[in-house]
Coordinates of C-alpha atoms and ligand atoms in Angstrom, one line a residue:
M556 CA 20.8 -10.3 -16.4
A557 CA 19.7 -9.7 -12.9
T558 CA 16.9 -11.9 -11.6
N559 CA 13.4 -10.4 -11.1
P560 CA 12.9 -9.1 -7.6
L561 CA 10.9 -11.2 -5.2
V562 CA 8.0 -9.2 -3.8
G563 CA 5.6 -10.3 -1.0
V564 CA 1.9 -9.7 -0.6
L565 CA 0.8 -9.7 3.1
A566 CA -1.7 -12.6 3.1
L567 CA -3.5 -12.4 6.5
Q568 CA -6.7 -11.1 4.9
G569 CA -7.9 -9.2 1.8
D570 CA -7.3 -9.2 -2.0
V571 CA -4.0 -11.1 -2.1
V572 CA -4.3 -13.2 -5.3
E573 CA -5.1 -10.1 -7.5
H574 CA -1.9 -8.4 -6.3
V575 CA 0.3 -11.4 -6.8
A576 CA -1.0 -11.7 -10.4
A577 CA -0.6 -8.0 -11.1
L578 CA 3.0 -8.0 -9.7
E579 CA 3.8 -10.9 -11.9
R580 CA 2.3 -9.2 -15.0
A581 CA 4.5 -6.2 -14.1
G582 CA 7.6 -8.4 -14.1
A583 CA 8.2 -9.4 -10.5
Q584 CA 8.2 -12.8 -8.8
A585 CA 5.5 -12.6 -6.1
I586 CA 4.7 -14.7 -3.0
S587 CA 2.2 -14.4 -0.3
V588 CA 3.6 -13.6 3.1
K589 CA 2.2 -14.9 6.4
T590 CA 5.3 -15.5 8.5
P591 CA 8.5 -13.6 9.5
E592 CA 10.5 -16.2 7.5
E593 CA 8.6 -15.4 4.3
L594 CA 9.0 -11.7 5.0
A595 CA 12.8 -12.1 5.4
R596 CA 12.9 -13.5 1.8
V597 CA 11.2 -10.6 0.0
A598 CA 12.7 -7.4 -1.4
G599 CA 9.5 -5.4 -1.1
L600 CA 6.0 -5.9 0.5
V601 CA 2.5 -5.0 -0.5
I602 CA -0.2 -4.7 2.2
P603 CA -3.5 -5.2 0.3
G604 CA -7.1 -4.0 0.9
G605 CA -9.2 -5.6 3.6
E606 CA -10.3 -4.5 7.0
S607 CA -7.7 -2.5 8.9
T608 CA -8.7 -3.2 12.6
T609 CA -8.7 -7.0 11.9
V610 CA -5.4 -6.9 10.1
M611 CA -3.6 -4.9 12.9
K612 CA -4.7 -7.6 15.3
L613 CA -3.5 -10.4 13.0
L614 CA -0.2 -8.6 12.4
D615 CA 0.5 -8.8 16.2
R616 CA -0.8 -12.4 16.5
F617 CA 1.4 -13.6 13.6
G618 CA 4.5 -11.8 15.0
L619 CA 4.7 -9.7 11.8
A620 CA 4.2 -6.1 13.0
Q621 CA 7.7 -5.5 14.5
P622 CA 9.6 -7.3 11.7
I623 CA 7.7 -5.3 9.0
V624 CA 8.5 -2.0 10.9
E625 CA 12.2 -3.0 11.1
R626 CA 12.5 -4.0 7.4
V627 CA 10.8 -0.8 6.2
R628 CA 12.9 1.5 8.5
G629 CA 15.9 -0.3 7.0
G630 CA 14.8 0.7 3.5
M631 CA 12.6 -2.1 2.2
P632 CA 9.9 -0.7 -0.1
L633 CA 6.3 -1.0 1.2
W634 CA 3.1 -0.3 -0.7
G635 CA -0.2 -0.1 1.1
T636 CA -3.5 -0.2 -0.9
C637 CA -6.6 1.1 0.8
M638 CA -6.6 -0.9 4.1
G639 CA -2.9 -1.3 3.7
M640 CA -2.4 2.5 3.6
I641 CA -4.5 2.9 6.7
V642 CA -2.3 0.3 8.5
T643 CA 1.0 2.1 7.5
A644 CA -0.3 5.7 8.3
R645 CA 0.9 7.6 11.3
D646 CA -2.7 8.1 12.5
V647 CA -6.4 7.7 11.7
A648 CA -8.6 10.7 12.0
D649 CA -11.1 10.7 14.9
M650 CA -10.1 7.1 15.9
K651 CA -7.7 5.7 18.5
Q652 CA -6.7 3.0 16.0
P653 CA -3.2 1.5 16.3
T654 CA -1.1 1.6 13.2
L655 CA 2.5 0.8 12.1
D656 CA 3.3 4.5 11.8
L657 CA 5.6 4.1 8.7
I658 CA 4.5 7.3 6.8
D659 CA 3.7 10.7 8.2
I660 CA 0.0 11.0 7.0
T661 CA -3.4 11.1 8.7
V662 CA -6.1 9.1 6.9
R663 CA -9.8 9.1 7.3
R664 CA -11.5 5.7 7.0
N665 CA -14.5 5.1 4.7
A666 CA -14.2 8.8 3.8
F667 CA -15.8 9.0 0.4
G668 CA -19.3 8.5 1.8
R669 CA -22.1 6.0 1.5
Q670 CA -23.4 6.9 -2.0
N671 CA -19.8 6.6 -3.2
E672 CA -18.8 3.4 -1.4
S673 CA -17.5 1.9 -4.6
A674 CA -16.5 3.9 -7.7
E675 CA -14.1 3.8 -10.7
V676 CA -12.6 7.2 -11.3
E677 CA -10.3 8.4 -14.1
L678 CA -7.5 9.7 -11.9
L679 CA -4.7 12.0 -13.0
I680 CA -1.3 10.8 -11.6
P681 CA 1.4 13.0 -13.2
A682 CA 4.2 10.6 -11.9
L683 CA 2.6 7.9 -14.2
G684 CA 2.3 10.0 -17.4
R685 CA -0.6 11.9 -19.0
K686 CA -3.0 9.1 -19.5
P687 CA -5.5 9.0 -16.6
F688 CA -5.4 5.9 -14.3
P689 CA -8.6 3.9 -13.9
A690 CA -8.8 4.0 -10.1
V691 CA -11.2 1.7 -8.2
F692 CA -12.3 3.0 -4.8
I693 CA -14.0 0.5 -2.4
R694 CA -15.0 2.0 1.0
A695 CA -11.8 3.9 0.6
P696 CA -9.9 6.2 3.0
W697 CA -8.7 9.6 2.0
I698 CA -5.5 11.3 3.1
E699 CA -6.4 14.2 5.4
R700 CA -2.9 15.4 6.4
V701 CA 0.4 15.0 4.6
G702 CA 3.7 15.6 6.6
P703 CA 6.6 17.6 5.3
S704 CA 8.5 14.5 4.2
V705 CA 5.6 13.2 2.1
E706 CA 4.9 13.7 -1.6
L707 CA 1.3 13.9 -2.7
L708 CA 1.0 12.1 -6.0
A709 CA -2.7 12.2 -6.7
S710 CA -6.0 13.7 -5.4
R711 CA -9.7 13.0 -6.0
D712 CA -12.1 15.9 -5.5
G713 CA -9.5 17.8 -3.5
H714 CA -8.6 14.9 -1.2
G715 CA -5.3 13.1 -1.2
V716 CA -5.5 9.5 -2.5
M717 CA -1.8 8.6 -3.4
V718 CA 1.3 9.5 -1.5
R719 CA 5.0 8.5 -1.3
A720 CA 7.7 9.1 1.3
D721 CA 11.1 7.5 0.3
N722 CA 10.4 3.8 0.3
V723 CA 6.8 3.9 1.4
L724 CA 3.9 4.2 -1.1
G725 CA 0.2 4.5 -0.3
T726 CA -2.9 4.4 -2.5
S727 CA -6.5 4.8 -1.4
F728 CA -7.6 2.8 -4.5
H729 CA -7.0 -0.7 -5.8
P730 CA -4.7 -0.9 -8.9
E731 CA -4.7 -4.7 -8.6
L732 CA -8.4 -4.7 -9.8
T733 CA -7.8 -3.1 -13.2
G734 CA -5.7 -4.2 -16.1
D735 CA -3.5 -1.0 -15.9
P736 CA -0.1 -2.2 -14.6
R737 CA 1.4 1.3 -14.1
V738 CA 1.2 1.6 -10.3
H739 CA 2.6 -2.0 -9.9
A740 CA 5.4 -1.0 -12.3
Y741 CA 6.1 2.2 -10.3
F742 CA 6.4 0.1 -7.1
L743 CA 8.7 -2.3 -8.8
S744 CA 10.9 0.5 -9.8
M745 CA 11.1 1.5 -6.1
V746 CA 12.1 -2.1 -5.3
E747 CA 14.8 -2.1 -8.0
A748 CA 16.2 1.2 -6.8
A749 CA 16.3 -0.1 -3.2
R750 CA 18.0 -3.3 -4.4
A751 CA 20.6 -1.3 -6.3
Q752 CA 21.4 0.6 -3.1
G753 CA 21.6 -2.7 -1.2
K754 CA 18.6 -1.7 1.0
A755 CA 16.0 -4.2 -0.1
S756 CA 17.4 -7.4 1.6
S757 CA 16.8 -8.6 5.1
A758 CA 19.7 -8.3 7.6
A759 CA 18.5 -11.7 9.0
Ligands
LIG485 N1 -12.9 0.3 4.8 C1 -11.7 -0.5 5.1 C2 -11.1 -0.1 6.4 O1 -11.3 1.0 6.8 C3 -10.8 -0.4 3.9 C4 -11.4 -0.9 2.7 C5 -10.5 -1.6 1.7 O2 -9.4 -1.9 1.9 N2 -11.0 -1.8 0.5 O3 -10.3 -0.8 7.0

Protein backbone atom coordinates (compact mmCIF):
# COMPACT_ATOMS: atom_id res chain seq x y z
CA MET A 1 0.00 0.00 0.00
CA ALA A 2 1.29 3.47 -0.84
CA THR A 3 2.21 5.66 2.11
CA ASN A 4 -0.06 8.54 3.03
CA PRO A 5 1.02 11.78 1.36
CA LEU A 6 2.95 14.32 3.41
CA VAL A 7 1.12 17.65 3.33
CA GLY A 8 2.50 20.92 4.74
CA VAL A 9 0.68 23.77 6.45
CA LEU A 10 2.43 27.13 6.14
CA ALA A 11 3.19 28.09 9.74
CA LEU A 12 4.27 31.73 9.65
CA GLN A 13 1.01 32.93 11.24
CA GLY A 14 -2.62 31.82 11.53
CA ASP A 15 -4.67 28.69 12.28
CA VAL A 16 -2.02 26.04 11.67
CA VAL A 17 -2.79 23.36 14.27
CA GLU A 18 -6.43 23.08 13.21
CA HIS A 19 -5.39 22.35 9.61
CA VAL A 20 -2.74 19.84 10.66
CA ALA A 21 -5.35 17.98 12.76
CA ALA A 22 -7.98 18.08 9.99
CA LEU A 23 -5.53 16.83 7.35
CA GLU A 24 -4.54 13.94 9.61
CA ARG A 25 -8.21 13.09 10.23
CA ALA A 26 -8.67 13.02 6.44
CA GLY A 27 -5.81 10.52 6.07
CA ALA A 28 -2.67 12.58 5.35
CA GLN A 29 0.52 13.00 7.32
CA ALA A 30 0.85 16.70 8.03
CA ILE A 31 3.73 18.96 9.11
CA SER A 32 4.05 22.69 9.65
CA VAL A 33 6.25 24.46 7.10
CA LYS A 34 8.48 27.42 8.01
CA THR A 35 11.56 26.83 5.87
CA PRO A 36 12.40 26.02 2.21
CA GLU A 37 13.78 22.66 3.44
CA GLU A 38 10.43 21.71 4.97
CA LEU A 39 8.65 22.88 1.83
CA ALA A 40 10.85 20.59 -0.27
CA ARG A 41 9.59 17.54 1.68
CA VAL A 42 5.84 18.01 1.17
CA ALA A 43 3.61 16.85 -1.68
CA GLY A 44 1.01 19.59 -1.13
CA LEU A 45 0.73 22.83 0.84
CA VAL A 46 -2.07 24.60 2.73
CA ILE A 47 -1.84 28.34 3.40
CA PRO A 48 -4.19 28.92 6.35
CA GLY A 49 -6.21 31.93 7.51
CA GLY A 50 -4.48 34.87 9.16
CA GLU A 51 -3.61 38.37 8.02
CA SER A 52 -2.55 38.62 4.39
CA THR A 53 -0.30 41.73 4.42
CA THR A 54 1.67 40.31 7.38
CA VAL A 55 2.07 36.90 5.77
CA MET A 56 3.24 38.32 2.42
CA LYS A 57 6.03 40.15 4.29
CA LEU A 58 6.93 37.02 6.28
CA LEU A 59 6.99 34.87 3.11
CA ASP A 60 9.69 37.14 1.72
CA ARG A 61 11.59 37.33 5.00
CA PHE A 62 11.64 33.52 5.40
CA GLY A 63 12.70 33.00 1.76
CA LEU A 64 9.55 31.04 0.99
CA ALA A 65 7.72 33.15 -1.63
CA GLN A 66 9.83 32.12 -4.63
CA PRO A 67 10.14 28.40 -3.69
CA ILE A 68 6.34 28.17 -3.22
CA VAL A 69 5.71 29.80 -6.61
CA GLU A 70 8.19 27.41 -8.28
CA ARG A 71 6.71 24.29 -6.65
CA VAL A 72 3.14 25.28 -7.53
CA ARG A 73 4.04 26.14 -11.14
CA GLY A 74 5.68 22.70 -11.26
CA GLY A 75 2.35 21.07 -10.27
CA MET A 76 2.38 20.82 -6.46
CA PRO A 77 -1.19 21.22 -5.13
CA LEU A 78 -1.83 24.35 -3.06
CA TRP A 79 -4.93 25.25 -1.03
CA GLY A 80 -5.43 28.72 0.40
CA THR A 81 -8.11 29.26 3.05
CA CYS A 82 -9.30 32.83 3.61
CA MET A 83 -6.04 34.81 4.00
CA GLY A 84 -4.31 31.96 2.13
CA MET A 85 -6.61 32.49 -0.85
CA ILE A 86 -5.87 36.24 -0.82
CA VAL A 87 -2.13 35.52 -0.88
CA THR A 88 -2.46 33.15 -3.88
CA ALA A 89 -4.82 35.39 -5.92
CA ARG A 90 -3.71 37.36 -8.96
CA ASP A 91 -4.89 40.62 -7.41
CA VAL A 92 -6.80 42.28 -4.60
CA ALA A 93 -9.65 44.66 -5.49
CA ASP A 94 -8.95 48.35 -4.82
CA MET A 95 -5.59 47.62 -3.16
CA LYS A 96 -2.02 47.56 -4.36
CA GLN A 97 -1.29 44.50 -2.29
CA PRO A 98 1.47 42.15 -3.46
CA THR A 99 0.40 38.51 -3.93
CA LEU A 100 1.94 35.26 -5.24
CA ASP A 101 -0.30 35.36 -8.37
CA LEU A 102 -0.92 31.60 -8.58
CA ILE A 103 -4.61 31.62 -9.56
CA ASP A 104 -6.37 34.00 -11.95
CA ILE A 105 -8.90 35.56 -9.57
CA THR A 106 -9.48 38.98 -8.03
CA VAL A 107 -10.49 38.89 -4.36
CA ARG A 108 -11.96 41.59 -2.14
CA ARG A 109 -10.73 41.55 1.45
CA ASN A 110 -13.16 41.62 4.39
CA ALA A 111 -15.94 41.71 1.81
CA PHE A 112 -18.91 40.30 3.69
CA GLY A 113 -19.29 43.43 5.83
CA ARG A 114 -19.12 44.34 9.49
CA GLN A 115 -22.42 42.88 10.65
CA ASN A 116 -21.35 39.63 9.07
CA GLU A 117 -17.72 39.52 10.17
CA SER A 118 -18.16 35.98 11.37
CA ALA A 119 -20.85 33.56 10.25
CA GLU A 120 -21.54 29.87 9.74
CA VAL A 121 -23.43 29.24 6.52
CA GLU A 122 -24.86 26.03 5.03
CA LEU A 123 -23.08 26.17 1.69
CA LEU A 124 -23.97 24.13 -1.40
CA ILE A 125 -20.80 22.72 -2.97
CA PRO A 126 -21.91 20.38 -5.78
CA ALA A 127 -18.36 18.95 -6.14
CA LEU A 128 -18.70 17.59 -2.57
CA GLY A 129 -22.16 16.04 -2.94
CA ARG A 130 -25.69 17.13 -2.05
CA LYS A 131 -25.27 17.63 1.70
CA PRO A 132 -24.57 21.34 2.42
CA PHE A 133 -21.17 22.14 3.91
CA PRO A 134 -21.01 24.04 7.24
CA ALA A 135 -18.84 26.95 6.08
CA VAL A 136 -17.32 29.27 8.70
CA PHE A 137 -16.52 32.78 7.43
CA ILE A 138 -14.27 35.08 9.52
CA ARG A 139 -13.60 38.55 8.09
CA ALA A 140 -13.64 36.67 4.82
CA PRO A 141 -12.80 37.77 1.29
CA TRP A 142 -15.06 37.07 -1.65
CA ILE A 143 -14.01 36.32 -5.20
CA GLU A 144 -14.93 39.20 -7.43
CA ARG A 145 -13.50 38.05 -10.77
CA VAL A 146 -12.79 34.54 -12.02
CA GLY A 147 -10.45 34.06 -15.02
CA PRO A 148 -11.30 31.71 -17.90
CA SER A 149 -9.07 28.92 -16.54
CA VAL A 150 -10.77 28.95 -13.12
CA GLU A 151 -13.72 26.83 -12.01
CA LEU A 152 -16.15 28.39 -9.54
CA LEU A 153 -17.10 25.66 -7.04
CA ALA A 154 -19.35 27.58 -4.63
CA SER A 155 -20.99 30.96 -4.08
CA ARG A 156 -22.58 32.70 -1.10
CA ASP A 157 -25.25 35.35 -1.82
CA GLY A 158 -24.05 35.55 -5.42
CA HIS A 159 -20.37 36.00 -4.53
CA GLY A 160 -17.71 33.39 -5.28
CA VAL A 161 -16.28 31.67 -2.19
CA MET A 162 -14.58 28.52 -3.57
CA VAL A 163 -12.50 28.13 -6.72
CA ARG A 164 -10.12 25.73 -8.38
CA ALA A 165 -7.71 26.00 -11.30
CA ASP A 166 -5.75 22.78 -11.92
CA ASN A 167 -3.58 22.27 -8.82
CA VAL A 168 -4.69 25.41 -6.93
CA LEU A 169 -7.74 25.46 -4.64
CA GLY A 170 -9.10 28.49 -2.78
CA THR A 171 -11.82 28.85 -0.13
CA SER A 172 -13.04 32.06 1.52
CA PHE A 173 -14.13 29.98 4.52
CA HIS A 174 -12.41 27.77 7.11
CA PRO A 175 -13.13 24.01 6.76
CA GLU A 176 -10.50 23.30 9.46
CA LEU A 177 -12.84 24.81 12.07
CA THR A 178 -15.70 22.34 11.56
CA GLY A 179 -15.82 18.57 11.89
CA ASP A 180 -16.75 18.04 8.22
CA PRO A 181 -13.67 16.57 6.49
CA ARG A 182 -14.90 16.84 2.90
CA VAL A 183 -12.83 19.84 1.71
CA HIS A 184 -9.67 18.38 3.28
CA ALA A 185 -10.46 15.05 1.58
CA TYR A 186 -11.04 16.88 -1.73
CA PHE A 187 -7.63 18.56 -1.42
CA LEU A 188 -5.99 15.23 -0.56
CA SER A 189 -7.46 13.75 -3.75
CA MET A 190 -5.73 16.59 -5.68
CA VAL A 191 -2.46 15.68 -3.91
CA GLU A 192 -2.92 11.98 -4.72
CA ALA A 193 -3.63 12.80 -8.39
CA ALA A 194 -0.51 15.02 -8.62
CA ARG A 195 1.53 12.27 -6.97
CA ALA A 196 0.27 9.70 -9.46
CA GLN A 197 1.37 12.01 -12.29
CA GLY A 198 4.77 12.51 -10.66
CA LYS A 199 4.10 16.23 -10.16
CA ALA A 200 3.92 16.49 -6.40
CA SER A 201 7.56 16.04 -5.45
CA SER A 202 10.25 18.66 -5.27
CA ALA A 203 12.88 18.77 -7.99
CA ALA A 204 15.38 19.69 -5.27
N1 LIG B 1 -9.23 39.58 6.91
C1 LIG B 1 -8.01 38.83 6.66
C2 LIG B 1 -7.21 39.48 5.52
O1 LIG B 1 -7.78 40.22 4.75
C3 LIG B 1 -8.33 37.38 6.34
C4 LIG B 1 -9.10 36.76 7.48
C5 LIG B 1 -8.88 35.29 7.67
O2 LIG B 1 -7.98 34.68 7.12
N2 LIG B 1 -9.70 34.71 8.52
O3 LIG B 1 -6.04 39.27 5.40
